PDB file of C-alpha atoms and ligand atoms in Angstrom:
ATOM      1  CA  UNK W  27     -47.595  -8.012  50.656  1.00  0.00           C
ATOM      2  CA  UNK W  28     -45.856  -8.925  47.396  1.00  0.00           C
ATOM      3  CA  UNK W  29     -45.898  -6.689  44.335  1.00  0.00           C
ATOM      4  CA  UNK W  30     -47.704  -8.052  41.311  1.00  0.00           C
ATOM      5  CA  UNK W  31     -46.123  -5.386  39.086  1.00  0.00           C
ATOM      6  CA  UNK W  32     -42.799  -3.677  39.637  1.00  0.00           C
ATOM      7  CA  UNK W  33     -40.522  -1.181  37.969  1.00  0.00           C
ATOM      8  CA  UNK W  34     -36.812  -1.025  38.759  1.00  0.00           C
ATOM      9  CA  UNK W  35     -34.856   2.120  37.935  1.00  0.00           C
ATOM     10  CA  UNK W  36     -37.014   2.832  34.899  1.00  0.00           C
ATOM     11  CA  UNK W  37     -35.967   5.805  32.785  1.00  0.00           C
ATOM     12  CA  UNK W  38     -37.929   6.989  29.777  1.00  0.00           C
ATOM     13  CA  UNK W  39     -38.100   9.885  27.331  1.00  0.00           C
ATOM     14  CA  UNK W  40     -40.384  10.500  24.350  1.00  0.00           C
ATOM     15  CA  UNK W  41     -39.075  11.547  20.935  1.00  0.00           C
ATOM     16  CA  UNK W  42     -38.387  15.119  22.081  1.00  0.00           C
ATOM     17  CA  UNK W  43     -35.711  13.782  24.430  1.00  0.00           C
ATOM     18  CA  UNK W  44     -36.815  15.251  27.766  1.00  0.00           C
ATOM     19  CA  UNK W  45     -36.550  12.784  30.713  1.00  0.00           C
ATOM     20  CA  UNK W  46     -40.136  11.919  31.632  1.00  0.00           C
ATOM     21  CA  UNK W  47     -39.365   9.049  34.013  1.00  0.00           C
ATOM     22  CA  UNK W  48     -36.185   9.219  36.068  1.00  0.00           C
ATOM     23  CA  UNK W  49     -34.992   6.028  37.770  1.00  0.00           C
ATOM     24  CA  UNK W  50     -38.510   5.030  38.781  1.00  0.00           C
ATOM     25  CA  UNK W  51     -38.661   2.081  41.159  1.00  0.00           C
ATOM     26  CA  UNK W  52     -42.187   1.241  42.254  1.00  0.00           C
ATOM     27  CA  UNK W  53     -44.474  -1.629  43.168  1.00  0.00           C
ATOM     28  CA  UNK W  54     -48.174  -2.435  42.893  1.00  0.00           C
ATOM     29  CA  UNK W  55     -49.357  -4.745  45.710  1.00  0.00           C
ATOM     30  CA  UNK W  56     -51.505  -7.678  44.633  1.00  0.00           C
ATOM     31  CA  UNK W  57     -55.224  -7.526  45.399  1.00  0.00           C
ATOM     32  CA  UNK W  58     -55.122  -3.887  46.538  1.00  0.00           C
ATOM     33  CA  UNK W  59     -56.320  -0.554  45.200  1.00  0.00           C
ATOM     34  CA  UNK W  60     -53.356   1.601  44.260  1.00  0.00           C
ATOM     35  CA  UNK W  61     -53.414   5.174  43.119  1.00  0.00           C
ATOM     36  CA  UNK W  62     -50.670   6.746  41.019  1.00  0.00           C
ATOM     37  CA  UNK W  63     -50.928  10.284  42.322  1.00  0.00           C
ATOM     38  CA  UNK W  64     -49.272  13.459  41.090  1.00  0.00           C
ATOM     39  CA  UNK W  65     -49.870  16.788  39.387  1.00  0.00           C
ATOM     40  CA  UNK W  66     -50.429  17.006  35.624  1.00  0.00           C
ATOM     41  CA  UNK W  67     -47.319  16.196  33.667  1.00  0.00           C
ATOM     42  CA  UNK W  68     -45.586  14.343  36.523  1.00  0.00           C
ATOM     43  CA  UNK W  69     -45.387  11.101  34.505  1.00  0.00           C
ATOM     44  CA  UNK W  70     -48.346   9.104  35.884  1.00  0.00           C
ATOM     45  CA  UNK W  71     -49.737   7.976  32.514  1.00  0.00           C
ATOM     46  CA  UNK W  72     -46.267   7.265  31.206  1.00  0.00           C
ATOM     47  CA  UNK W  73     -45.607   5.005  34.204  1.00  0.00           C
ATOM     48  CA  UNK W  74     -48.952   3.253  33.694  1.00  0.00           C
ATOM     49  CA  UNK W  75     -48.125   2.638  30.036  1.00  0.00           C
ATOM     50  CA  UNK W  76     -44.894   0.968  31.181  1.00  0.00           C
ATOM     51  CA  UNK W  77     -46.749  -1.372  33.537  1.00  0.00           C
ATOM     52  CA  UNK W  78     -48.983  -2.363  30.656  1.00  0.00           C
ATOM     53  CA  UNK W  79     -46.099  -2.887  28.215  1.00  0.00           C
ATOM     54  CA  UNK W  80     -47.334  -0.169  25.827  1.00  0.00           C
ATOM     55  CA  UNK W  81     -44.066   1.699  26.423  1.00  0.00           C
ATOM     56  CA  UNK W  82     -40.681   0.088  26.859  1.00  0.00           C
ATOM     57  CA  UNK W  83     -38.184   1.634  29.277  1.00  0.00           C
ATOM     58  CA  UNK W  84     -35.029   3.204  27.856  1.00  0.00           C
ATOM     59  CA  UNK W  85     -33.283   1.965  30.990  1.00  0.00           C
ATOM     60  CA  UNK W  86     -34.334  -0.295  33.869  1.00  0.00           C
ATOM     61  CA  UNK W  87     -36.948  -3.045  33.879  1.00  0.00           C
ATOM     62  CA  UNK W  88     -40.616  -3.786  34.446  1.00  0.00           C
ATOM     63  CA  UNK W  89     -41.801  -7.122  35.810  1.00  0.00           C
ATOM     64  CA  UNK W  90     -45.090  -8.927  36.284  1.00  0.00           C
ATOM     65  CA  UNK W  91     -45.099 -11.562  39.022  1.00  0.00           C
ATOM     66  CA  UNK W  92     -41.314 -11.147  39.206  1.00  0.00           C
ATOM     67  CA  UNK W  93     -40.869 -12.055  35.524  1.00  0.00           C
ATOM     68  CA  UNK W  94     -39.405  -9.268  33.370  1.00  0.00           C
ATOM     69  CA  UNK W  95     -41.833  -8.191  30.624  1.00  0.00           C
ATOM     70  CA  UNK W  96     -41.166  -9.504  27.141  1.00  0.00           C
ATOM     71  CA  UNK W  97     -41.920  -7.007  24.423  1.00  0.00           C
ATOM     72  CA  UNK W  98     -42.391  -9.432  21.538  1.00  0.00           C
ATOM     73  CA  UNK W  99     -45.902 -10.185  20.270  1.00  0.00           C
ATOM     74  CA  UNK W 100     -46.256 -13.349  22.331  1.00  0.00           C
ATOM     75  CA  UNK W 101     -45.033 -11.699  25.533  1.00  0.00           C
ATOM     76  CA  UNK W 102     -47.333  -8.712  25.122  1.00  0.00           C
ATOM     77  CA  UNK W 103     -50.374 -10.845  24.239  1.00  0.00           C
ATOM     78  CA  UNK W 104     -49.807 -12.827  27.403  1.00  0.00           C
ATOM     79  CA  UNK W 105     -49.362  -9.643  29.489  1.00  0.00           C
ATOM     80  CA  UNK W 106     -52.603  -8.148  28.090  1.00  0.00           C
ATOM     81  CA  UNK W 107     -54.540 -11.127  29.431  1.00  0.00           C
ATOM     82  CA  UNK W 108     -53.317 -10.240  32.903  1.00  0.00           C
ATOM     83  CA  UNK W 109     -52.954  -6.470  32.883  1.00  0.00           C
ATOM     84  CA  UNK W 110     -55.532  -4.289  31.110  1.00  0.00           C
ATOM     85  CA  UNK W 111     -55.701  -0.571  30.769  1.00  0.00           C
ATOM     86  CA  UNK W 112     -58.635   1.776  30.379  1.00  0.00           C
ATOM     87  CA  UNK W 113     -57.376   4.948  28.693  1.00  0.00           C
ATOM     88  CA  UNK W 114     -58.345   8.389  29.929  1.00  0.00           C
ATOM     89  CA  UNK W 115     -60.108   9.175  26.650  1.00  0.00           C
ATOM     90  CA  UNK W 116     -62.408   6.322  25.559  1.00  0.00           C
ATOM     91  CA  UNK W 117     -62.065   7.431  21.937  1.00  0.00           C
ATOM     92  CA  UNK W 118     -58.424   6.269  22.045  1.00  0.00           C
ATOM     93  CA  UNK W 119     -59.736   2.788  22.801  1.00  0.00           C
ATOM     94  CA  UNK W 120     -63.058   2.321  20.986  1.00  0.00           C
ATOM     95  CA  UNK W 121     -62.755   1.328  17.335  1.00  0.00           C
ATOM     96  CA  UNK W 122     -65.634  -1.003  16.467  1.00  0.00           C
ATOM     97  CA  UNK W 123     -68.986   0.050  15.060  1.00  0.00           C
ATOM     98  CA  UNK W 124     -71.194  -1.326  17.834  1.00  0.00           C
ATOM     99  CA  UNK W 125     -70.855  -1.722  21.582  1.00  0.00           C
ATOM    100  CA  UNK W 126     -70.728  -5.523  21.608  1.00  0.00           C
ATOM    101  CA  UNK W 127     -68.301  -5.698  18.669  1.00  0.00           C
ATOM    102  CA  UNK W 128     -65.993  -3.369  20.509  1.00  0.00           C
ATOM    103  CA  UNK W 129     -66.107  -5.301  23.788  1.00  0.00           C
ATOM    104  CA  UNK W 130     -65.561  -8.568  21.866  1.00  0.00           C
ATOM    105  CA  UNK W 131     -62.427  -7.249  20.148  1.00  0.00           C
ATOM    106  CA  UNK W 132     -59.904  -8.255  22.862  1.00  0.00           C
ATOM    107  CA  UNK W 133     -61.331 -11.747  23.535  1.00  0.00           C
ATOM    108  CA  UNK W 134     -61.515 -12.383  19.741  1.00  0.00           C
ATOM    109  CA  UNK W 135     -57.797 -11.663  19.500  1.00  0.00           C
ATOM    110  CA  UNK W 136     -57.162 -14.255  22.193  1.00  0.00           C
ATOM    111  CA  UNK W 137     -58.652 -16.889  19.874  1.00  0.00           C
ATOM    112  CA  UNK W 138     -61.349 -17.906  22.390  1.00  0.00           C
ATOM    113  CA  UNK W 139     -64.397 -19.948  21.370  1.00  0.00           C
ATOM    114  CA  UNK W 140     -67.532 -18.112  20.214  1.00  0.00           C
ATOM    115  CA  UNK W 141     -69.443 -19.214  23.351  1.00  0.00           C
ATOM    116  CA  UNK W 142     -66.679 -17.994  25.654  1.00  0.00           C
ATOM    117  CA  UNK W 143     -66.512 -14.648  23.837  1.00  0.00           C
ATOM    118  CA  UNK W 144     -70.284 -14.188  24.041  1.00  0.00           C
ATOM    119  CA  UNK W 145     -70.254 -14.988  27.734  1.00  0.00           C
ATOM    120  CA  UNK W 146     -67.413 -12.571  28.463  1.00  0.00           C
ATOM    121  CA  UNK W 147     -69.044  -9.771  26.473  1.00  0.00           C
ATOM    122  CA  UNK W 148     -72.362 -10.332  28.233  1.00  0.00           C
ATOM    123  CA  UNK W 149     -70.796 -10.363  31.703  1.00  0.00           C
ATOM    124  CA  UNK W 150     -68.655  -7.287  31.023  1.00  0.00           C
ATOM    125  CA  UNK W 151     -71.636  -5.323  29.674  1.00  0.00           C
ATOM    126  CA  UNK W 152     -73.742  -6.414  32.626  1.00  0.00           C
ATOM    127  CA  UNK W 153     -71.027  -5.261  35.053  1.00  0.00           C
ATOM    128  CA  UNK W 154     -70.958  -1.782  33.540  1.00  0.00           C
ATOM    129  CA  UNK W 155     -74.754  -1.734  33.140  1.00  0.00           C
ATOM    130  CA  UNK W 156     -74.786  -1.431  29.354  1.00  0.00           C
ATOM    131  CA  UNK W 157     -76.601  -4.610  28.320  1.00  0.00           C
ATOM    132  CA  UNK W 158     -79.452  -2.712  26.761  1.00  0.00           C
ATOM    133  CA  UNK W 159     -77.007  -0.735  24.616  1.00  0.00           C
ATOM    134  CA  UNK W 160     -75.212  -3.803  23.251  1.00  0.00           C
ATOM    135  CA  UNK W 161     -76.270  -3.257  19.635  1.00  0.00           C
ATOM    136  CA  UNK W 162     -75.981   0.524  19.760  1.00  0.00           C
ATOM    137  CA  UNK W 163     -73.447   2.190  17.416  1.00  0.00           C
ATOM    138  CA  UNK W 164     -70.562   3.396  19.591  1.00  0.00           C
ATOM    139  CA  UNK W 165     -70.780   6.834  17.901  1.00  0.00           C
ATOM    140  CA  UNK W 166     -74.252   7.330  19.378  1.00  0.00           C
ATOM    141  CA  UNK W 167     -73.189   7.001  23.027  1.00  0.00           C
ATOM    142  CA  UNK W 168     -72.528   9.742  25.558  1.00  0.00           C
ATOM    143  CA  UNK W 169     -68.978  10.301  26.847  1.00  0.00           C
ATOM    144  CA  UNK W 170     -69.793   8.510  30.130  1.00  0.00           C
ATOM    145  CA  UNK W 171     -71.268   5.531  28.251  1.00  0.00           C
ATOM    146  CA  UNK W 172     -68.215   5.354  25.972  1.00  0.00           C
ATOM    147  CA  UNK W 173     -66.052   5.301  29.090  1.00  0.00           C
ATOM    148  CA  UNK W 174     -68.053   2.333  30.336  1.00  0.00           C
ATOM    149  CA  UNK W 175     -67.685   0.580  26.968  1.00  0.00           C
ATOM    150  CA  UNK W 176     -63.917   1.043  27.248  1.00  0.00           C
ATOM    151  CA  UNK W 177     -64.038  -0.410  30.768  1.00  0.00           C
ATOM    152  CA  UNK W 178     -66.152  -3.352  29.549  1.00  0.00           C
ATOM    153  CA  UNK W 179     -63.557  -3.987  26.824  1.00  0.00           C
ATOM    154  CA  UNK W 180     -60.865  -4.259  29.503  1.00  0.00           C
ATOM    155  CA  UNK W 181     -63.044  -6.426  31.758  1.00  0.00           C
ATOM    156  CA  UNK W 182     -63.842  -8.830  28.912  1.00  0.00           C
ATOM    157  CA  UNK W 183     -60.156  -9.793  28.959  1.00  0.00           C
ATOM    158  CA  UNK W 184     -60.739 -10.946  32.549  1.00  0.00           C
ATOM    159  CA  UNK W 185     -57.427  -9.442  33.736  1.00  0.00           C
ATOM    160  CA  UNK W 186     -55.910  -9.844  37.180  1.00  0.00           C
ATOM    161  CA  UNK W 187     -54.891  -6.189  37.149  1.00  0.00           C
ATOM    162  CA  UNK W 188     -57.143  -3.418  35.898  1.00  0.00           C
ATOM    163  CA  UNK W 189     -55.541  -0.028  35.301  1.00  0.00           C
ATOM    164  CA  UNK W 190     -57.581   3.108  34.734  1.00  0.00           C
ATOM    165  CA  UNK W 191     -56.070   6.412  33.663  1.00  0.00           C
ATOM    166  CA  UNK W 192     -58.069   9.272  35.248  1.00  0.00           C
ATOM    167  CA  UNK W 193     -61.265   7.137  35.267  1.00  0.00           C
ATOM    168  CA  UNK W 194     -63.460   9.968  36.494  1.00  0.00           C
ATOM    169  CA  UNK W 195     -62.218  12.735  34.152  1.00  0.00           C
ATOM    170  CA  UNK W 196     -65.123  14.282  32.267  1.00  0.00           C
ATOM    171  CA  UNK W 197     -67.812  12.539  34.352  1.00  0.00           C
ATOM    172  CA  UNK W 198     -70.499  14.217  36.447  1.00  0.00           C
ATOM    173  CA  UNK W 199     -70.670  13.678  40.245  1.00  0.00           C
ATOM    174  CA  UNK W 200     -73.117  10.761  40.023  1.00  0.00           C
ATOM    175  CA  UNK W 201     -71.045   8.997  37.381  1.00  0.00           C
ATOM    176  CA  UNK W 202     -67.856   9.566  39.404  1.00  0.00           C
ATOM    177  CA  UNK W 203     -69.570   7.894  42.339  1.00  0.00           C
ATOM    178  CA  UNK W 204     -70.697   4.947  40.168  1.00  0.00           C
ATOM    179  CA  UNK W 205     -67.262   4.504  38.615  1.00  0.00           C
ATOM    180  CA  UNK W 206     -65.549   4.448  42.011  1.00  0.00           C
ATOM    181  CA  UNK W 207     -68.167   2.040  43.422  1.00  0.00           C
ATOM    182  CA  UNK W 208     -67.627  -0.231  40.456  1.00  0.00           C
ATOM    183  CA  UNK W 209     -63.880  -0.218  40.998  1.00  0.00           C
ATOM    184  CA  UNK W 210     -64.464  -1.139  44.685  1.00  0.00           C
ATOM    185  CA  UNK W 211     -66.706  -4.026  43.609  1.00  0.00           C
ATOM    186  CA  UNK W 212     -64.128  -5.316  41.155  1.00  0.00           C
ATOM    187  CA  UNK W 213     -61.499  -5.134  43.857  1.00  0.00           C
ATOM    188  CA  UNK W 214     -63.738  -7.115  46.235  1.00  0.00           C
ATOM    189  CA  UNK W 215     -63.970  -9.758  43.528  1.00  0.00           C
ATOM    190  CA  UNK W 216     -60.192 -10.078  43.717  1.00  0.00           C
ATOM    191  CA  UNK W 217     -58.869  -7.743  41.045  1.00  0.00           C
ATOM    192  CA  UNK W 218     -55.875  -5.537  41.656  1.00  0.00           C
ATOM    193  CA  UNK W 219     -56.960  -2.022  40.669  1.00  0.00           C
ATOM    194  CA  UNK W 220     -54.681   0.867  39.776  1.00  0.00           C
ATOM    195  CA  UNK W 221     -55.841   4.362  38.920  1.00  0.00           C
ATOM    196  CA  UNK W 222     -54.006   7.550  37.951  1.00  0.00           C
ATOM    197  CA  UNK W 223     -55.273  10.789  39.421  1.00  0.00           C
ATOM    198  CA  UNK W 224     -54.189  14.212  40.661  1.00  0.00           C
ATOM    199  CA  UNK W 225     -57.040  14.216  43.207  1.00  0.00           C
ATOM    200  CA  UNK W 226     -55.649  13.686  46.732  1.00  0.00           C
ATOM    201  CA  UNK W 227     -59.093  13.459  48.327  1.00  0.00           C
ATOM    202  CA  UNK W 228     -60.100  10.718  45.939  1.00  0.00           C
ATOM    203  CA  UNK W 229     -56.853   8.923  46.742  1.00  0.00           C
ATOM    204  CA  UNK W 230     -57.534   9.278  50.463  1.00  0.00           C
ATOM    205  CA  UNK W 231     -61.108   8.065  50.105  1.00  0.00           C
ATOM    206  CA  UNK W 232     -60.405   5.145  47.800  1.00  0.00           C
ATOM    207  CA  UNK W 233     -56.834   3.884  47.833  1.00  0.00           C
ATOM    208  CA  UNK W 234     -54.969   1.379  49.966  1.00  0.00           C
ATOM    209  CA  UNK W 235     -51.608   2.242  48.446  1.00  0.00           C
ATOM    210  CA  UNK W 236     -50.106   5.168  46.618  1.00  0.00           C
ATOM    211  CA  UNK W 237     -47.262   5.956  44.253  1.00  0.00           C
ATOM    212  CA  UNK W 238     -46.654   9.700  44.506  1.00  0.00           C
ATOM    213  CA  UNK W 239     -44.985  11.170  41.429  1.00  0.00           C
ATOM    214  CA  UNK W 240     -43.379  14.521  40.848  1.00  0.00           C
ATOM    215  CA  UNK W 241     -41.365  15.582  37.800  1.00  0.00           C
ATOM    216  CA  UNK W 242     -40.834  12.004  36.666  1.00  0.00           C
ATOM    217  CA  UNK W 243     -39.646  10.665  40.016  1.00  0.00           C
ATOM    218  CA  UNK W 244     -41.339   8.769  42.833  1.00  0.00           C
ATOM    219  CA  UNK W 245     -41.565  10.753  46.073  1.00  0.00           C
ATOM    220  CA  UNK W 246     -43.406   8.049  48.008  1.00  0.00           C
ATOM    221  CA  UNK W 247     -44.610   4.472  47.476  1.00  0.00           C
ATOM    222  CA  UNK W 248     -46.529   2.869  50.314  1.00  0.00           C
ATOM    223  CA  UNK W 249     -49.825   2.919  52.160  1.00  0.00           C
ATOM    224  CA  UNK W 250     -52.017   6.002  51.873  1.00  0.00           C
ATOM    225  CA  UNK W 251     -52.125   6.730  55.604  1.00  0.00           C
ATOM    226  CA  UNK W 252     -48.326   6.811  55.668  1.00  0.00           C
ATOM    227  CA  UNK W 253     -48.346   9.479  52.965  1.00  0.00           C
ATOM    228  CA  UNK W 254     -50.915  11.606  54.740  1.00  0.00           C
ATOM    229  CA  UNK W 255     -48.725  11.599  57.831  1.00  0.00           C
ATOM    230  CA  UNK W 256     -46.066  13.254  55.691  1.00  0.00           C
ATOM    231  CA  UNK W 257     -47.639  16.526  54.668  1.00  0.00           C
ATOM    232  CA  UNK W 258     -44.330  17.861  53.336  1.00  0.00           C
ATOM    233  CA  UNK W 259     -44.327  15.266  50.534  1.00  0.00           C
ATOM    234  CA  UNK W 260     -47.685  16.458  49.241  1.00  0.00           C
ATOM    235  CA  UNK W 261     -46.398  20.044  49.360  1.00  0.00           C
ATOM    236  CA  UNK W 262     -43.258  19.026  47.479  1.00  0.00           C
ATOM    237  CA  UNK W 263     -45.377  17.459  44.780  1.00  0.00           C
ATOM    238  CA  UNK W 264     -47.518  20.623  44.690  1.00  0.00           C
ATOM    239  CA  UNK W 265     -50.688  18.795  45.646  1.00  0.00           C
ATOM    240  CA  UNK W 266     -53.218  20.097  48.124  1.00  0.00           C
ATOM    241  CA  UNK W 267     -53.375  18.373  51.486  1.00  0.00           C
ATOM    242  CA  UNK W 268     -56.978  17.139  52.005  1.00  0.00           C
ATOM    243  CA  UNK W 269     -58.922  19.498  54.252  1.00  0.00           C
ATOM    244  CA  UNK W 270     -60.880  16.608  55.758  1.00  0.00           C
ATOM    245  CA  UNK W 271     -57.725  14.866  56.869  1.00  0.00           C
ATOM    246  CA  UNK W 272     -56.397  18.118  58.322  1.00  0.00           C
ATOM    247  CA  UNK W 273     -59.605  18.546  60.339  1.00  0.00           C
ATOM    248  CA  UNK W 274     -59.407  14.952  61.509  1.00  0.00           C
ATOM    249  CA  UNK W 275     -55.856  15.494  62.680  1.00  0.00           C
ATOM    250  CA  UNK W 276     -56.776  18.672  64.553  1.00  0.00           C
ATOM    251  CA  UNK W 277     -59.649  16.829  66.258  1.00  0.00           C
ATOM    252  CA  UNK W 278     -57.286  14.030  67.109  1.00  0.00           C
ATOM    253  CA  UNK W 279     -54.848  16.453  68.713  1.00  0.00           C
ATOM    254  CA  UNK W 280     -57.661  18.117  70.691  1.00  0.00           C
ATOM    255  CA  UNK W 281     -59.433  14.958  71.821  1.00  0.00           C
ATOM    256  CA  UNK W 282     -56.386  12.741  72.094  1.00  0.00           C
ATOM    257  CA  UNK W 283     -58.122   9.909  70.236  1.00  0.00           C
ATOM    258  CA  UNK W 284     -55.766   7.248  68.990  1.00  0.00           C
ATOM    259  CA  UNK W 285     -57.472   6.418  65.721  1.00  0.00           C
ATOM    260  CA  UNK W 286     -57.664   8.933  62.913  1.00  0.00           C
ATOM    261  CA  UNK W 287     -61.130   8.319  61.468  1.00  0.00           C
ATOM    262  CA  UNK W 288     -61.345   8.187  57.687  1.00  0.00           C
ATOM    263  CA  UNK W 289     -64.145  10.271  56.185  1.00  0.00           C
ATOM    264  CA  UNK W 290     -67.074   8.117  55.102  1.00  0.00           C
ATOM    265  CA  UNK W 291     -67.753  10.059  51.938  1.00  0.00           C
ATOM    266  CA  UNK W 292     -66.350  12.851  49.865  1.00  0.00           C
ATOM    267  CA  UNK W 293     -67.711  16.332  50.511  1.00  0.00           C
ATOM    268  CA  UNK W 294     -70.180  17.653  47.931  1.00  0.00           C
ATOM    269  CA  UNK W 295     -68.363  19.420  45.096  1.00  0.00           C
TER     270      UNK W 295
HETATM  271  P1  LIG P  21     -49.383  12.821  33.764  1.00  0.00           P
HETATM  272  O1  LIG P  21     -50.111  11.559  33.444  1.00  0.00           O
HETATM  273  O2  LIG P  21     -48.849  12.874  35.139  1.00  0.00           O
HETATM  274  O3  LIG P  21     -50.179  14.049  33.429  1.00  0.00           O
HETATM  275  P2  LIG P  21     -47.775  12.188  31.453  1.00  0.00           P
HETATM  276  O4  LIG P  21     -47.128  10.877  31.693  1.00  0.00           O
HETATM  277  O5  LIG P  21     -48.969  12.223  30.570  1.00  0.00           O
HETATM  278  O6  LIG P  21     -48.079  12.874  32.848  1.00  0.00           O
HETATM  279  O7  LIG P  21     -46.709  13.173  30.831  1.00  0.00           O
HETATM  280  C1  LIG P  21     -45.425  13.355  31.401  1.00  0.00           C
HETATM  281  C2  LIG P  21     -44.635  14.285  30.488  1.00  0.00           C
HETATM  282  O8  LIG P  21     -44.448  13.635  29.232  1.00  0.00           O
HETATM  283  C3  LIG P  21     -45.307  15.613  30.200  1.00  0.00           C
HETATM  284  O9  LIG P  21     -44.320  16.611  30.155  1.00  0.00           O
HETATM  285  C4  LIG P  21     -45.919  15.418  28.835  1.00  0.00           C
HETATM  286  O10 LIG P  21     -45.988  16.620  28.129  1.00  0.00           O
HETATM  287  C5  LIG P  21     -44.930  14.451  28.180  1.00  0.00           C
HETATM  288  N1  LIG P  21     -45.587  13.562  27.207  1.00  0.00           N
HETATM  289  C6  LIG P  21     -46.634  12.744  27.447  1.00  0.00           C
HETATM  290  N2  LIG P  21     -46.960  12.058  26.335  1.00  0.00           N
HETATM  291  C7  LIG P  21     -46.110  12.450  25.366  1.00  0.00           C
HETATM  292  C8  LIG P  21     -45.925  12.107  23.992  1.00  0.00           C
HETATM  293  N3  LIG P  21     -46.696  11.198  23.394  1.00  0.00           N
HETATM  294  N4  LIG P  21     -44.934  12.723  23.320  1.00  0.00           N
HETATM  295  C9  LIG P  21     -44.123  13.628  23.902  1.00  0.00           C
HETATM  296  N5  LIG P  21     -44.239  14.000  25.211  1.00  0.00           N
HETATM  297  C10 LIG P  21     -45.209  13.426  25.928  1.00  0.00           C
END
């Protein structure tokens, strides 16, 4: 499977000079669901911001469909049509006064026709189930609704790759379920989906592929089952090995079954 987005030996530090990404080489497979997994502060968001061209590496390169990113206005505008990011905090992303104005912001900047913009806004709001809130001031929405507005804004760009930084942070259990279902649906419609999380069970339940980060480096990049076979990597990254998978493995050893069944749903929190 070819990578739609890649980093090669990417190094990055913020103003304070500390190395936040250290020689990060990684790939996002096209059409799959990839999780960037790691404890807080391991560099997940920083890596995501590199894939999206928001940050530029100090060393190394980032490419989309094997073409190195161009960081001029034209290059970034073109990238944003293909790779969109939903920030962890919707308030970093929502600027317009009403829901539909906010969702229309990206398509307007692409210079699309009025009809095309209206259609995209309608479809995006329908996807996130916010049609009836289209004229609502963004200030009057709940946190979960603002998160969905931010997602609609990304979807209205009709990107090939949708990235979501901690998409379930701050949501209740029902909303977490809805957000993950929605991401599955979008993936079935052909979008490559990437999320950042520190939640191994969510990764196990949802992802096809994983990039495991620890202290700015990549400990593992490959399919999720391969990672779960390597318990020591999760320990090294200071993440908890999923209890369900452990139980499955023990059952497997006892019964001698060849397949390790995946859990069908997450345990109640
Ligand atoms: P994660 O997403 O895994 O929690 P981040 O990429 O947000 O990790 O952060 C990695 C490191 O970079 C952390 O030490 C964090 O404090 C630092 N960092 C993140 N954003 C900034 C910033 N804007 N300025 C300075 N340091 C930052």
